[in-house]
PDB file of C-alpha atoms in Angstrom:
ATOM      1  CA  UNK A  21      -0.016  -0.014  -0.023  1.00  0.00           C
ATOM      2  CA  UNK A  22       2.725   2.487   0.845  1.00  0.00           C
ATOM      3  CA  UNK A  23       4.634   1.759  -2.400  1.00  0.00           C
ATOM      4  CA  UNK A  24       1.343   2.476  -4.388  1.00  0.00           C
ATOM      5  CA  UNK A  25       1.050   6.034  -2.301  1.00  0.00           C
ATOM      6  CA  UNK A  26       4.806   6.989  -3.260  1.00  0.00           C
ATOM      7  CA  UNK A  27       4.286   5.899  -6.919  1.00  0.00           C
ATOM      8  CA  UNK A  28       1.190   7.955  -7.120  1.00  0.00           C
ATOM      9  CA  UNK A  29       2.881  10.890  -5.636  1.00  0.00           C
ATOM     10  CA  UNK A  30       5.842  10.577  -7.941  1.00  0.00           C
ATOM     11  CA  UNK A  31       3.507  10.450 -10.965  1.00  0.00           C
ATOM     12  CA  UNK A  32       1.674  13.630  -9.724  1.00  0.00           C
ATOM     13  CA  UNK A  33       4.950  15.498  -9.336  1.00  0.00           C
ATOM     14  CA  UNK A  34       6.048  14.248 -12.872  1.00  0.00           C
ATOM     15  CA  UNK A  35       2.779  15.386 -14.444  1.00  0.00           C
ATOM     16  CA  UNK A  36       3.228  18.846 -12.596  1.00  0.00           C
ATOM     17  CA  UNK A  37       6.650  19.225 -14.081  1.00  0.00           C
ATOM     18  CA  UNK A  38       5.502  18.452 -17.542  1.00  0.00           C
ATOM     19  CA  UNK A  39       2.711  20.835 -17.311  1.00  0.00           C
ATOM     20  CA  UNK A  40       4.816  23.529 -16.189  1.00  0.00           C
ATOM     21  CA  UNK A  41       7.241  22.917 -18.868  1.00  0.00           C
ATOM     22  CA  UNK A  42       4.744  23.350 -21.558  1.00  0.00           C
ATOM     23  CA  UNK A  43       2.948  26.309 -19.815  1.00  0.00           C
ATOM     24  CA  UNK A  44       6.442  28.147 -19.688  1.00  0.00           C
ATOM     25  CA  UNK A  45       7.484  27.233 -23.174  1.00  0.00           C
ATOM     26  CA  UNK A  46       4.146  28.405 -24.594  1.00  0.00           C
ATOM     27  CA  UNK A  47       4.036  31.798 -22.994  1.00  0.00           C
ATOM     28  CA  UNK A  48       7.315  33.027 -24.583  1.00  0.00           C
ATOM     29  CA  UNK A  49       9.409  35.853 -23.170  1.00  0.00           C
ATOM     30  CA  UNK A  50       8.000  39.085 -24.978  1.00  0.00           C
ATOM     31  CA  UNK A  51       8.175  41.155 -21.554  1.00  0.00           C
ATOM     32  CA  UNK A  52      11.357  41.708 -19.633  1.00  0.00           C
ATOM     33  CA  UNK A  53      10.404  42.881 -16.246  1.00  0.00           C
ATOM     34  CA  UNK A  54      11.623  39.688 -14.271  1.00  0.00           C
ATOM     35  CA  UNK A  55      13.644  37.877 -16.780  1.00  0.00           C
ATOM     36  CA  UNK A  56      16.847  39.740 -16.114  1.00  0.00           C
ATOM     37  CA  UNK A  57      17.298  37.948 -12.829  1.00  0.00           C
ATOM     38  CA  UNK A  58      19.531  34.885 -13.068  1.00  0.00           C
ATOM     39  CA  UNK A  59      17.422  33.195 -10.651  1.00  0.00           C
ATOM     40  CA  UNK A  60      14.521  33.180 -13.041  1.00  0.00           C
ATOM     41  CA  UNK A  61      16.199  31.940 -16.291  1.00  0.00           C
ATOM     42  CA  UNK A  62      16.516  28.320 -15.201  1.00  0.00           C
ATOM     43  CA  UNK A  63      13.269  26.362 -15.078  1.00  0.00           C
ATOM     44  CA  UNK A  64      14.868  23.578 -13.124  1.00  0.00           C
ATOM     45  CA  UNK A  65      17.864  23.390 -10.365  1.00  0.00           C
ATOM     46  CA  UNK A  66      19.461  20.275  -9.477  1.00  0.00           C
ATOM     47  CA  UNK A  67      21.269  20.861  -6.159  1.00  0.00           C
ATOM     48  CA  UNK A  68      23.588  19.179  -3.752  1.00  0.00           C
ATOM     49  CA  UNK A  69      24.411  20.356  -0.065  1.00  0.00           C
ATOM     50  CA  UNK A  70      27.350  18.971   1.716  1.00  0.00           C
ATOM     51  CA  UNK A  71      27.163  19.845   5.510  1.00  0.00           C
ATOM     52  CA  UNK A  72      28.477  19.368   8.982  1.00  0.00           C
ATOM     53  CA  UNK A  73      25.219  18.170  10.925  1.00  0.00           C
ATOM     54  CA  UNK A  74      24.905  18.620  14.792  1.00  0.00           C
ATOM     55  CA  UNK A  75      22.360  16.722  16.714  1.00  0.00           C
ATOM     56  CA  UNK A  76      21.225  18.925  19.676  1.00  0.00           C
ATOM     57  CA  UNK A  77      19.895  16.101  21.782  1.00  0.00           C
ATOM     58  CA  UNK A  78      22.672  13.674  21.297  1.00  0.00           C
ATOM     59  CA  UNK A  79      25.516  16.542  20.969  1.00  0.00           C
ATOM     60  CA  UNK A  80      27.000  14.587  18.000  1.00  0.00           C
ATOM     61  CA  UNK A  81      28.526  15.782  14.594  1.00  0.00           C
ATOM     62  CA  UNK A  82      28.011  13.768  11.389  1.00  0.00           C
ATOM     63  CA  UNK A  83      28.328  14.493   7.651  1.00  0.00           C
ATOM     64  CA  UNK A  84      25.127  15.135   5.881  1.00  0.00           C
ATOM     65  CA  UNK A  85      24.356  15.103   2.155  1.00  0.00           C
ATOM     66  CA  UNK A  86      21.361  16.771   0.720  1.00  0.00           C
ATOM     67  CA  UNK A  87      20.111  16.296  -2.885  1.00  0.00           C
ATOM     68  CA  UNK A  88      17.184  18.178  -4.533  1.00  0.00           C
ATOM     69  CA  UNK A  89      15.501  18.998  -7.783  1.00  0.00           C
ATOM     70  CA  UNK A  90      13.414  22.004  -7.843  1.00  0.00           C
ATOM     71  CA  UNK A  91      11.302  23.347 -10.614  1.00  0.00           C
ATOM     72  CA  UNK A  92      10.678  27.017 -10.810  1.00  0.00           C
ATOM     73  CA  UNK A  93       6.887  28.032 -11.028  1.00  0.00           C
ATOM     74  CA  UNK A  94       5.973  29.937 -14.148  1.00  0.00           C
ATOM     75  CA  UNK A  95       8.354  32.930 -13.833  1.00  0.00           C
ATOM     76  CA  UNK A  96       7.773  33.459 -10.094  1.00  0.00           C
ATOM     77  CA  UNK A  97       9.881  33.514  -7.124  1.00  0.00           C
ATOM     78  CA  UNK A  98       8.545  30.118  -6.048  1.00  0.00           C
ATOM     79  CA  UNK A  99       9.569  26.478  -6.805  1.00  0.00           C
ATOM     80  CA  UNK A 100       8.605  23.040  -6.023  1.00  0.00           C
ATOM     81  CA  UNK A 101      10.254  19.771  -6.079  1.00  0.00           C
ATOM     82  CA  UNK A 102      11.742  16.621  -4.534  1.00  0.00           C
ATOM     83  CA  UNK A 103      14.548  16.306  -1.925  1.00  0.00           C
ATOM     84  CA  UNK A 104      16.508  13.570  -0.206  1.00  0.00           C
ATOM     85  CA  UNK A 105      18.758  13.895   2.708  1.00  0.00           C
ATOM     86  CA  UNK A 106      21.288  11.154   4.365  1.00  0.00           C
ATOM     87  CA  UNK A 107      23.000  11.793   7.440  1.00  0.00           C
ATOM     88  CA  UNK A 108      26.011   9.370   7.792  1.00  0.00           C
ATOM     89  CA  UNK A 109      25.974   8.593  11.380  1.00  0.00           C
ATOM     90  CA  UNK A 110      25.288   5.425  13.530  1.00  0.00           C
ATOM     91  CA  UNK A 111      21.592   5.751  13.085  1.00  0.00           C
ATOM     92  CA  UNK A 112      21.651   6.094   9.180  1.00  0.00           C
ATOM     93  CA  UNK A 113      19.040   8.891   9.050  1.00  0.00           C
ATOM     94  CA  UNK A 114      17.278   9.150   5.769  1.00  0.00           C
ATOM     95  CA  UNK A 115      14.674  11.809   4.736  1.00  0.00           C
ATOM     96  CA  UNK A 116      12.501  12.037   1.544  1.00  0.00           C
ATOM     97  CA  UNK A 117      10.345  15.219   1.195  1.00  0.00           C
ATOM     98  CA  UNK A 118       8.676  17.683  -1.203  1.00  0.00           C
ATOM     99  CA  UNK A 119      10.391  21.207  -1.361  1.00  0.00           C
ATOM    100  CA  UNK A 120       8.656  24.457  -1.461  1.00  0.00           C
ATOM    101  CA  UNK A 121      11.216  27.221  -2.316  1.00  0.00           C
ATOM    102  CA  UNK A 122      11.147  30.837  -2.254  1.00  0.00           C
ATOM    103  CA  UNK A 123      13.786  33.486  -3.660  1.00  0.00           C
ATOM    104  CA  UNK A 124      12.876  36.965  -2.289  1.00  0.00           C
ATOM    105  CA  UNK A 125      15.858  38.591  -3.727  1.00  0.00           C
ATOM    106  CA  UNK A 126      18.439  37.353  -6.358  1.00  0.00           C
ATOM    107  CA  UNK A 127      20.773  34.619  -4.815  1.00  0.00           C
ATOM    108  CA  UNK A 128      19.015  34.238  -1.482  1.00  0.00           C
ATOM    109  CA  UNK A 129      16.882  31.150  -1.220  1.00  0.00           C
ATOM    110  CA  UNK A 130      14.708  29.672   1.389  1.00  0.00           C
ATOM    111  CA  UNK A 131      13.160  26.088   1.171  1.00  0.00           C
ATOM    112  CA  UNK A 132      10.595  24.374   3.424  1.00  0.00           C
ATOM    113  CA  UNK A 133      10.738  20.549   2.960  1.00  0.00           C
ATOM    114  CA  UNK A 134       8.058  18.399   4.906  1.00  0.00           C
ATOM    115  CA  UNK A 135       8.696  14.757   4.334  1.00  0.00           C
ATOM    116  CA  UNK A 136       9.402  11.348   5.929  1.00  0.00           C
ATOM    117  CA  UNK A 137      12.326  10.295   7.903  1.00  0.00           C
ATOM    118  CA  UNK A 138      13.501   6.893   8.822  1.00  0.00           C
ATOM    119  CA  UNK A 139      16.770   5.010   9.868  1.00  0.00           C
ATOM    120  CA  UNK A 140      18.652   2.574   7.776  1.00  0.00           C
ATOM    121  CA  UNK A 141      16.257   0.598   5.698  1.00  0.00           C
ATOM    122  CA  UNK A 142      13.627   0.292   8.404  1.00  0.00           C
ATOM    123  CA  UNK A 143      10.488   1.872   6.848  1.00  0.00           C
ATOM    124  CA  UNK A 144       8.468   0.442   9.643  1.00  0.00           C
ATOM    125  CA  UNK A 145       9.456   3.473  11.983  1.00  0.00           C
ATOM    126  CA  UNK A 146       9.073   6.357   9.836  1.00  0.00           C
ATOM    127  CA  UNK A 147       8.411   9.909  11.195  1.00  0.00           C
ATOM    128  CA  UNK A 148       7.108  13.091   9.989  1.00  0.00           C
ATOM    129  CA  UNK A 149      10.131  15.502   9.396  1.00  0.00           C
ATOM    130  CA  UNK A 150      10.333  19.177   8.405  1.00  0.00           C
ATOM    131  CA  UNK A 151      13.493  20.971   7.170  1.00  0.00           C
ATOM    132  CA  UNK A 152      14.105  24.583   6.809  1.00  0.00           C
ATOM    133  CA  UNK A 153      16.961  25.661   4.592  1.00  0.00           C
ATOM    134  CA  UNK A 154      18.557  28.879   3.421  1.00  0.00           C
ATOM    135  CA  UNK A 155      21.370  29.322   0.926  1.00  0.00           C
ATOM    136  CA  UNK A 156      23.189  32.360  -0.664  1.00  0.00           C
ATOM    137  CA  UNK A 157      24.353  31.830  -4.303  1.00  0.00           C
ATOM    138  CA  UNK A 158      27.514  32.907  -6.107  1.00  0.00           C
ATOM    139  CA  UNK A 159      27.153  32.257  -9.803  1.00  0.00           C
ATOM    140  CA  UNK A 160      29.349  31.028 -12.442  1.00  0.00           C
ATOM    141  CA  UNK A 161      27.475  30.397 -15.611  1.00  0.00           C
ATOM    142  CA  UNK A 162      24.821  27.845 -14.960  1.00  0.00           C
ATOM    143  CA  UNK A 163      26.724  26.680 -11.828  1.00  0.00           C
ATOM    144  CA  UNK A 164      26.105  28.289  -8.493  1.00  0.00           C
ATOM    145  CA  UNK A 165      27.687  27.670  -5.014  1.00  0.00           C
ATOM    146  CA  UNK A 166      27.538  29.174  -1.600  1.00  0.00           C
ATOM    147  CA  UNK A 167      26.925  28.782   2.069  1.00  0.00           C
ATOM    148  CA  UNK A 168      23.912  27.057   3.264  1.00  0.00           C
ATOM    149  CA  UNK A 169      22.136  26.571   6.778  1.00  0.00           C
ATOM    150  CA  UNK A 170      19.608  24.003   7.685  1.00  0.00           C
ATOM    151  CA  UNK A 171      17.337  23.067  10.726  1.00  0.00           C
ATOM    152  CA  UNK A 172      15.833  19.583  10.660  1.00  0.00           C
ATOM    153  CA  UNK A 173      12.990  18.351  12.815  1.00  0.00           C
ATOM    154  CA  UNK A 174      11.411  14.918  13.382  1.00  0.00           C
ATOM    155  CA  UNK A 175       9.714  13.289  16.338  1.00  0.00           C
ATOM    156  CA  UNK A 176      13.055  11.876  17.452  1.00  0.00           C
ATOM    157  CA  UNK A 177      15.600  14.777  17.010  1.00  0.00           C
ATOM    158  CA  UNK A 178      16.459  18.080  15.962  1.00  0.00           C
ATOM    159  CA  UNK A 179      19.543  18.824  13.921  1.00  0.00           C
ATOM    160  CA  UNK A 180      21.352  21.888  12.662  1.00  0.00           C
ATOM    161  CA  UNK A 181      23.558  21.742   9.518  1.00  0.00           C
ATOM    162  CA  UNK A 182      26.120  24.365   8.111  1.00  0.00           C
ATOM    163  CA  UNK A 183      27.776  23.674   4.737  1.00  0.00           C
ATOM    164  CA  UNK A 184      27.993  24.428   1.015  1.00  0.00           C
ATOM    165  CA  UNK A 185      25.242  24.152  -1.503  1.00  0.00           C
ATOM    166  CA  UNK A 186      26.142  23.538  -4.979  1.00  0.00           C
ATOM    167  CA  UNK A 187      23.552  23.891  -7.912  1.00  0.00           C
ATOM    168  CA  UNK A 188      23.123  23.513 -11.570  1.00  0.00           C
ATOM    169  CA  UNK A 189      20.465  25.336 -13.542  1.00  0.00           C
ATOM    170  CA  UNK A 190      18.901  23.629 -16.443  1.00  0.00           C
TER     171      UNK A 190
END
C-alpha cells in the first residue's frame, strides 16, 4: 500500500513538471520585467548540499548530504520539487520530502521541506520530518554555489546543518 502511495505521488509530481514545462514554453518571453534575474532564467535546479550536521539532543557531529530537484513555477519567485537527505551517522538517518522554495531577492533562497524520515532501511519506523534551509549563491554560468544553513526536525531529534550548497540550472 505504501509503495502505491509513493508511486502515485511521484506520478503527480512528474505530471506537474511536464505541465509547467509546456506552460512556460508556450508563453514566450516578450516582456522583460523579471527575466533579467539569473534566478528566473532556469526552469529547473539540481542541487547538492554538503554539510556538517549537529544533533542537539545527542550533542554529536556527523556528515550530511542533501540532494534536490526544484522546478520554478511560471516565472515566479517560487519553486517546488523533491529532496533527499542522508546523514552518515550510526543511525543512518534518511529523509525524503517535497520542497517548497522561495527566492525573495536574487541569490538568496529559502526552502521548506516536509517529508518522511527513517533510519537505515527500516520503513516500519518512519516519522514526519520538517526541514528549513537557506542558501546564498555565487554564480558562475549555470553553476552556483555558496553557504547554506539548515534546521531539521522529526519526532526523535532536531539537527542543525552548516555547509556548502552547489547547484546547476537547467
